[in-house]
Amino acid sequence: PARPIDATHRHAIFAALSATGASLLIGVLLASMAARRITRPLQRLAKHGHAGLSGPIPVQEIAMLHSALNQAAEQDTAARAQLAATAQEFQTLFDSSPIGMAFAQDPECRQVVQNAAMNRLVGLRDAPDGAQAQFLRAGAPLSPDQLPLQRAAARGETVLAEEFEVRVPGREPVFIIASAVPLHDAY
């Protein structure tokens, strides 16, 4: 008489194992579908950037990330346009200023950018070939490392309103007041 009970018991165990297996299979299938729903937009976002996603995005967090990337791209474009406009304004001011200005491109002042007013002050266009401008303070010649631009570029000193005499062969001496301020960059 235990056989019917054992058979029912085995049938119940088999049904429970089958239900458990089916539940696991359905769970893995649903998890796989959910993972694809999340990973596909993320893969497109990673591969193509914020422009890689179009249309509705089913995952709210990815949609928020997409929106934030779009906003950041718009802000970057606006900042670049503002920077370009500011650079153009500065270049116009630099080129047209009646005050002589020079910028050292390196600490040793091997590359110096000068505006037209500075070229007129210390330029050597009208001087004989090979002529060099001589800088004097109180009649004593200055070495290159004593000049304001070199001091600011090489040593980071701020030089405020120092008077110099500039002598260029073939021209009358010119007296100038020079200032120099170091401009520090990220390096």
PDB file of C-alpha atoms in Angstrom:
ATOM      1  CA  PRO A   1       0.000   0.000   0.000  1.00  0.00           C
ATOM      2  CA  ALA A   2       3.013   2.410   0.198  1.00  0.00           C
ATOM      3  CA  ARG A   3       3.405   2.379  -3.575  1.00  0.00           C
ATOM      4  CA  PRO A   4       0.643   4.868  -4.349  1.00  0.00           C
ATOM      5  CA  ILE A   5       1.964   7.168  -1.659  1.00  0.00           C
ATOM      6  CA  ASP A   6       5.539   6.870  -3.021  1.00  0.00           C
ATOM      7  CA  ALA A   7       4.314   7.491  -6.557  1.00  0.00           C
ATOM      8  CA  THR A   8       2.414  10.581  -5.448  1.00  0.00           C
ATOM      9  CA  HIS A   9       5.446  11.677  -3.483  1.00  0.00           C
ATOM     10  CA  ARG A  10       7.739  11.159  -6.512  1.00  0.00           C
ATOM     11  CA  HIS A  11       5.260  12.972  -8.717  1.00  0.00           C
ATOM     12  CA  ALA A  12       5.193  15.913  -6.263  1.00  0.00           C
ATOM     13  CA  ILE A  13       9.032  15.993  -6.133  1.00  0.00           C
ATOM     14  CA  PHE A  14       9.220  15.839  -9.955  1.00  0.00           C
ATOM     15  CA  ALA A  15       6.612  18.609 -10.260  1.00  0.00           C
ATOM     16  CA  ALA A  16       8.516  20.754  -7.725  1.00  0.00           C
ATOM     17  CA  LEU A  17      11.847  20.167  -9.547  1.00  0.00           C
ATOM     18  CA  SER A  18      10.205  20.876 -12.900  1.00  0.00           C
ATOM     19  CA  ALA A  19       8.634  24.088 -11.573  1.00  0.00           C
ATOM     20  CA  THR A  20      11.976  25.107 -10.048  1.00  0.00           C
ATOM     21  CA  GLY A  21      13.824  24.384 -13.317  1.00  0.00           C
ATOM     22  CA  ALA A  22      11.201  26.223 -15.364  1.00  0.00           C
ATOM     23  CA  SER A  23      11.345  29.163 -12.952  1.00  0.00           C
ATOM     24  CA  LEU A  24      15.140  29.276 -13.203  1.00  0.00           C
ATOM     25  CA  LEU A  25      14.986  29.078 -16.994  1.00  0.00           C
ATOM     26  CA  ILE A  26      12.367  31.842 -17.175  1.00  0.00           C
ATOM     27  CA  GLY A  27      14.408  33.923 -14.686  1.00  0.00           C
ATOM     28  CA  VAL A  28      17.611  33.557 -16.742  1.00  0.00           C
ATOM     29  CA  LEU A  29      15.687  34.363 -19.921  1.00  0.00           C
ATOM     30  CA  LEU A  30      14.105  37.475 -18.376  1.00  0.00           C
ATOM     31  CA  ALA A  31      17.454  38.569 -16.873  1.00  0.00           C
ATOM     32  CA  SER A  32      19.087  38.130 -20.284  1.00  0.00           C
ATOM     33  CA  MET A  33      16.401  40.232 -21.942  1.00  0.00           C
ATOM     34  CA  ALA A  34      16.720  42.935 -19.272  1.00  0.00           C
ATOM     35  CA  ALA A  35      20.510  42.889 -19.591  1.00  0.00           C
ATOM     36  CA  ARG A  36      20.252  43.309 -23.378  1.00  0.00           C
ATOM     37  CA  ARG A  37      17.813  46.162 -22.902  1.00  0.00           C
ATOM     38  CA  ILE A  38      20.398  47.893 -20.699  1.00  0.00           C
ATOM     39  CA  THR A  39      23.630  46.927 -22.430  1.00  0.00           C
ATOM     40  CA  ARG A  40      22.630  47.715 -26.031  1.00  0.00           C
ATOM     41  CA  PRO A  41      22.094  51.446 -25.400  1.00  0.00           C
ATOM     42  CA  LEU A  42      25.211  51.519 -23.227  1.00  0.00           C
ATOM     43  CA  GLN A  43      27.254  49.867 -25.981  1.00  0.00           C
ATOM     44  CA  ARG A  44      25.918  52.345 -28.560  1.00  0.00           C
ATOM     45  CA  LEU A  45      26.644  55.182 -26.148  1.00  0.00           C
ATOM     46  CA  ALA A  46      30.187  53.924 -25.569  1.00  0.00           C
ATOM     47  CA  LYS A  47      30.843  53.275 -29.253  1.00  0.00           C
ATOM     48  CA  HIS A  48      29.235  56.356 -30.835  1.00  0.00           C
ATOM     49  CA  GLY A  49      29.028  58.858 -27.979  1.00  0.00           C
ATOM     50  CA  HIS A  50      25.914  60.838 -27.218  1.00  0.00           C
ATOM     51  CA  ALA A  51      25.057  60.968 -30.947  1.00  0.00           C
ATOM     52  CA  GLY A  52      24.839  57.145 -31.065  1.00  0.00           C
ATOM     53  CA  LEU A  53      21.495  57.066 -29.313  1.00  0.00           C
ATOM     54  CA  SER A  54      18.364  58.185 -31.061  1.00  0.00           C
ATOM     55  CA  GLY A  55      14.725  57.703 -30.334  1.00  0.00           C
ATOM     56  CA  PRO A  56      13.263  56.725 -26.986  1.00  0.00           C
ATOM     57  CA  ILE A  57      15.637  55.109 -24.520  1.00  0.00           C
ATOM     58  CA  PRO A  58      13.906  52.441 -22.439  1.00  0.00           C
ATOM     59  CA  VAL A  59      16.164  52.690 -19.365  1.00  0.00           C
ATOM     60  CA  GLN A  60      15.691  55.897 -17.387  1.00  0.00           C
ATOM     61  CA  GLU A  61      19.276  56.073 -16.105  1.00  0.00           C
ATOM     62  CA  ILE A  62      20.693  55.704 -19.621  1.00  0.00           C
ATOM     63  CA  ALA A  63      18.259  58.334 -20.885  1.00  0.00           C
ATOM     64  CA  MET A  64      19.467  60.658 -18.113  1.00  0.00           C
ATOM     65  CA  LEU A  65      23.092  59.926 -19.004  1.00  0.00           C
ATOM     66  CA  HIS A  66      22.334  60.601 -22.672  1.00  0.00           C
ATOM     67  CA  SER A  67      20.673  63.881 -21.769  1.00  0.00           C
ATOM     68  CA  ALA A  68      23.613  64.908 -19.569  1.00  0.00           C
ATOM     69  CA  LEU A  69      26.066  64.085 -22.373  1.00  0.00           C
ATOM     70  CA  ASN A  70      24.017  66.162 -24.820  1.00  0.00           C
ATOM     71  CA  GLN A  71      23.990  69.093 -22.408  1.00  0.00           C
ATOM     72  CA  ALA A  72      27.738  68.763 -21.842  1.00  0.00           C
ATOM     73  CA  ALA A  73      28.354  68.717 -25.600  1.00  0.00           C
ATOM     74  CA  GLU A  74      26.218  71.850 -26.050  1.00  0.00           C
ATOM     75  CA  GLN A  75      28.058  73.594 -23.195  1.00  0.00           C
ATOM     76  CA  ASP A  76      31.399  72.544 -24.683  1.00  0.00           C
ATOM     77  CA  THR A  77      30.403  73.962 -28.080  1.00  0.00           C
ATOM     78  CA  ALA A  78      29.253  77.221 -26.496  1.00  0.00           C
ATOM     79  CA  ALA A  79      32.438  77.473 -24.405  1.00  0.00           C
ATOM     80  CA  ARG A  80      34.613  76.836 -27.467  1.00  0.00           C
ATOM     81  CA  ALA A  81      32.748  79.533 -29.413  1.00  0.00           C
ATOM     82  CA  GLN A  82      33.167  81.970 -26.511  1.00  0.00           C
ATOM     83  CA  LEU A  83      36.855  81.096 -26.233  1.00  0.00           C
ATOM     84  CA  ALA A  84      37.354  81.639 -29.970  1.00  0.00           C
ATOM     85  CA  ALA A  85      35.568  85.000 -29.777  1.00  0.00           C
ATOM     86  CA  THR A  86      37.671  86.046 -26.783  1.00  0.00           C
ATOM     87  CA  ALA A  87      40.849  84.964 -28.558  1.00  0.00           C
ATOM     88  CA  GLN A  88      39.843  86.999 -31.617  1.00  0.00           C
ATOM     89  CA  GLU A  89      39.096  90.025 -29.434  1.00  0.00           C
ATOM     90  CA  PHE A  90      42.452  89.676 -27.715  1.00  0.00           C
ATOM     91  CA  GLN A  91      44.271  89.293 -31.046  1.00  0.00           C
ATOM     92  CA  THR A  92      42.587  92.448 -32.363  1.00  0.00           C
ATOM     93  CA  LEU A  93      43.499  94.353 -29.198  1.00  0.00           C
ATOM     94  CA  PHE A  94      47.075  93.040 -29.329  1.00  0.00           C
ATOM     95  CA  ASP A  95      47.535  93.887 -33.009  1.00  0.00           C
ATOM     96  CA  SER A  96      46.004  97.369 -32.837  1.00  0.00           C
ATOM     97  CA  SER A  97      47.262  98.547 -29.443  1.00  0.00           C
ATOM     98  CA  PRO A  98      49.445 101.670 -29.491  1.00  0.00           C
ATOM     99  CA  ILE A  99      51.299 100.250 -26.487  1.00  0.00           C
ATOM    100  CA  GLY A 100      54.188  97.920 -27.234  1.00  0.00           C
ATOM    101  CA  MET A 101      53.448  94.370 -26.081  1.00  0.00           C
ATOM    102  CA  ALA A 102      55.434  91.151 -26.267  1.00  0.00           C
ATOM    103  CA  PHE A 103      54.748  87.596 -25.144  1.00  0.00           C
ATOM    104  CA  ALA A 104      57.452  85.003 -24.568  1.00  0.00           C
ATOM    105  CA  GLN A 105      56.429  81.603 -25.848  1.00  0.00           C
ATOM    106  CA  ASP A 106      59.051  79.822 -23.731  1.00  0.00           C
ATOM    107  CA  PRO A 107      60.947  80.537 -20.490  1.00  0.00           C
ATOM    108  CA  GLU A 108      64.190  81.270 -22.357  1.00  0.00           C
ATOM    109  CA  CYS A 109      62.456  83.877 -24.574  1.00  0.00           C
ATOM    110  CA  ARG A 110      63.690  82.210 -27.759  1.00  0.00           C
ATOM    111  CA  GLN A 111      60.254  82.734 -29.298  1.00  0.00           C
ATOM    112  CA  VAL A 112      58.750  86.140 -28.599  1.00  0.00           C
ATOM    113  CA  VAL A 113      55.592  87.473 -30.242  1.00  0.00           C
ATOM    114  CA  GLN A 114      55.516  91.272 -30.498  1.00  0.00           C
ATOM    115  CA  ASN A 115      52.830  93.623 -31.700  1.00  0.00           C
ATOM    116  CA  ALA A 116      53.456  96.403 -34.231  1.00  0.00           C
ATOM    117  CA  ALA A 117      53.947  99.047 -31.530  1.00  0.00           C
ATOM    118  CA  MET A 118      56.707  96.970 -29.907  1.00  0.00           C
ATOM    119  CA  ASN A 119      58.322  96.423 -33.292  1.00  0.00           C
ATOM    120  CA  ARG A 120      58.403 100.180 -33.804  1.00  0.00           C
ATOM    121  CA  LEU A 121      60.004 100.697 -30.380  1.00  0.00           C
ATOM    122  CA  VAL A 122      62.751  98.087 -30.503  1.00  0.00           C
ATOM    123  CA  GLY A 123      62.503  96.751 -34.036  1.00  0.00           C
ATOM    124  CA  LEU A 124      65.573  96.493 -36.171  1.00  0.00           C
ATOM    125  CA  ARG A 125      63.972  96.818 -39.617  1.00  0.00           C
ATOM    126  CA  ASP A 126      65.695 100.132 -40.361  1.00  0.00           C
ATOM    127  CA  ALA A 127      68.985  99.119 -38.725  1.00  0.00           C
ATOM    128  CA  PRO A 128      71.969  97.632 -40.582  1.00  0.00           C
ATOM    129  CA  ASP A 129      72.032  93.828 -40.980  1.00  0.00           C
ATOM    130  CA  GLY A 130      73.232  92.051 -37.872  1.00  0.00           C
ATOM    131  CA  ALA A 131      72.526  95.086 -35.677  1.00  0.00           C
ATOM    132  CA  GLN A 132      71.018  94.472 -32.275  1.00  0.00           C
ATOM    133  CA  ALA A 133      69.088  96.677 -29.944  1.00  0.00           C
ATOM    134  CA  GLN A 134      70.940  97.593 -26.793  1.00  0.00           C
ATOM    135  CA  PHE A 135      69.067  98.083 -23.544  1.00  0.00           C
ATOM    136  CA  LEU A 136      70.504 100.373 -20.873  1.00  0.00           C
ATOM    137  CA  ARG A 137      69.444 101.382 -17.383  1.00  0.00           C
ATOM    138  CA  ALA A 138      71.010 104.580 -16.040  1.00  0.00           C
ATOM    139  CA  GLY A 139      73.524 104.389 -18.887  1.00  0.00           C
ATOM    140  CA  ALA A 140      74.703 100.858 -18.030  1.00  0.00           C
ATOM    141  CA  PRO A 141      74.058  98.050 -20.541  1.00  0.00           C
ATOM    142  CA  LEU A 142      71.749  95.285 -19.389  1.00  0.00           C
ATOM    143  CA  SER A 143      72.338  91.608 -20.048  1.00  0.00           C
ATOM    144  CA  PRO A 144      69.409  89.713 -21.576  1.00  0.00           C
ATOM    145  CA  ASP A 145      68.544  88.037 -18.264  1.00  0.00           C
ATOM    146  CA  GLN A 146      68.021  91.480 -16.671  1.00  0.00           C
ATOM    147  CA  LEU A 147      65.280  92.491 -19.116  1.00  0.00           C
ATOM    148  CA  PRO A 148      61.712  92.461 -17.757  1.00  0.00           C
ATOM    149  CA  LEU A 149      60.323  89.905 -20.208  1.00  0.00           C
ATOM    150  CA  GLN A 150      63.143  87.451 -19.529  1.00  0.00           C
ATOM    151  CA  ARG A 151      62.819  87.907 -15.759  1.00  0.00           C
ATOM    152  CA  ALA A 152      59.072  87.275 -15.892  1.00  0.00           C
ATOM    153  CA  ALA A 153      59.367  84.289 -18.243  1.00  0.00           C
ATOM    154  CA  ALA A 154      62.417  82.588 -16.740  1.00  0.00           C
ATOM    155  CA  ARG A 155      62.040  83.348 -13.033  1.00  0.00           C
ATOM    156  CA  GLY A 156      58.343  84.125 -12.670  1.00  0.00           C
ATOM    157  CA  GLU A 157      59.051  87.652 -11.399  1.00  0.00           C
ATOM    158  CA  THR A 158      56.548  90.444 -11.765  1.00  0.00           C
ATOM    159  CA  VAL A 159      58.364  93.564 -13.015  1.00  0.00           C
ATOM    160  CA  LEU A 160      56.529  96.844 -12.587  1.00  0.00           C
ATOM    161  CA  ALA A 161      57.375 100.083 -14.450  1.00  0.00           C
ATOM    162  CA  GLU A 162      61.138 100.048 -14.997  1.00  0.00           C
ATOM    163  CA  GLU A 163      62.647 102.707 -17.262  1.00  0.00           C
ATOM    164  CA  PHE A 164      65.102 101.694 -19.992  1.00  0.00           C
ATOM    165  CA  GLU A 165      66.929 103.301 -22.831  1.00  0.00           C
ATOM    166  CA  VAL A 166      66.791 101.430 -26.116  1.00  0.00           C
ATOM    167  CA  ARG A 167      69.538 102.083 -28.631  1.00  0.00           C
ATOM    168  CA  VAL A 168      69.271 100.798 -32.169  1.00  0.00           C
ATOM    169  CA  PRO A 169      72.107 101.591 -34.610  1.00  0.00           C
ATOM    170  CA  GLY A 170      71.090 104.314 -37.037  1.00  0.00           C
ATOM    171  CA  ARG A 171      68.237 105.615 -34.842  1.00  0.00           C
ATOM    172  CA  GLU A 172      67.846 108.070 -32.016  1.00  0.00           C
ATOM    173  CA  PRO A 173      67.732 106.454 -28.541  1.00  0.00           C
ATOM    174  CA  VAL A 174      64.245 105.737 -27.205  1.00  0.00           C
ATOM    175  CA  PHE A 175      63.290 105.717 -23.544  1.00  0.00           C
ATOM    176  CA  ILE A 176      60.623 103.250 -22.513  1.00  0.00           C
ATOM    177  CA  ILE A 177      58.898 102.169 -19.343  1.00  0.00           C
ATOM    178  CA  ALA A 178      58.504  98.410 -19.271  1.00  0.00           C
ATOM    179  CA  SER A 179      56.463  96.051 -17.118  1.00  0.00           C
ATOM    180  CA  ALA A 180      56.269  92.273 -17.307  1.00  0.00           C
ATOM    181  CA  VAL A 181      53.992  89.757 -15.644  1.00  0.00           C
ATOM    182  CA  PRO A 182      54.462  85.981 -15.786  1.00  0.00           C
ATOM    183  CA  LEU A 183      51.543  84.069 -17.269  1.00  0.00           C
ATOM    184  CA  HIS A 184      51.457  80.606 -15.762  1.00  0.00           C
ATOM    185  CA  ASP A 185      49.950  77.716 -17.658  1.00  0.00           C
ATOM    186  CA  ALA A 186      49.120  74.153 -16.608  1.00  0.00           C
ATOM    187  CA  TYR A 187      52.694  72.892 -17.049  1.00  0.00           C
TER     188      TYR A 187
END
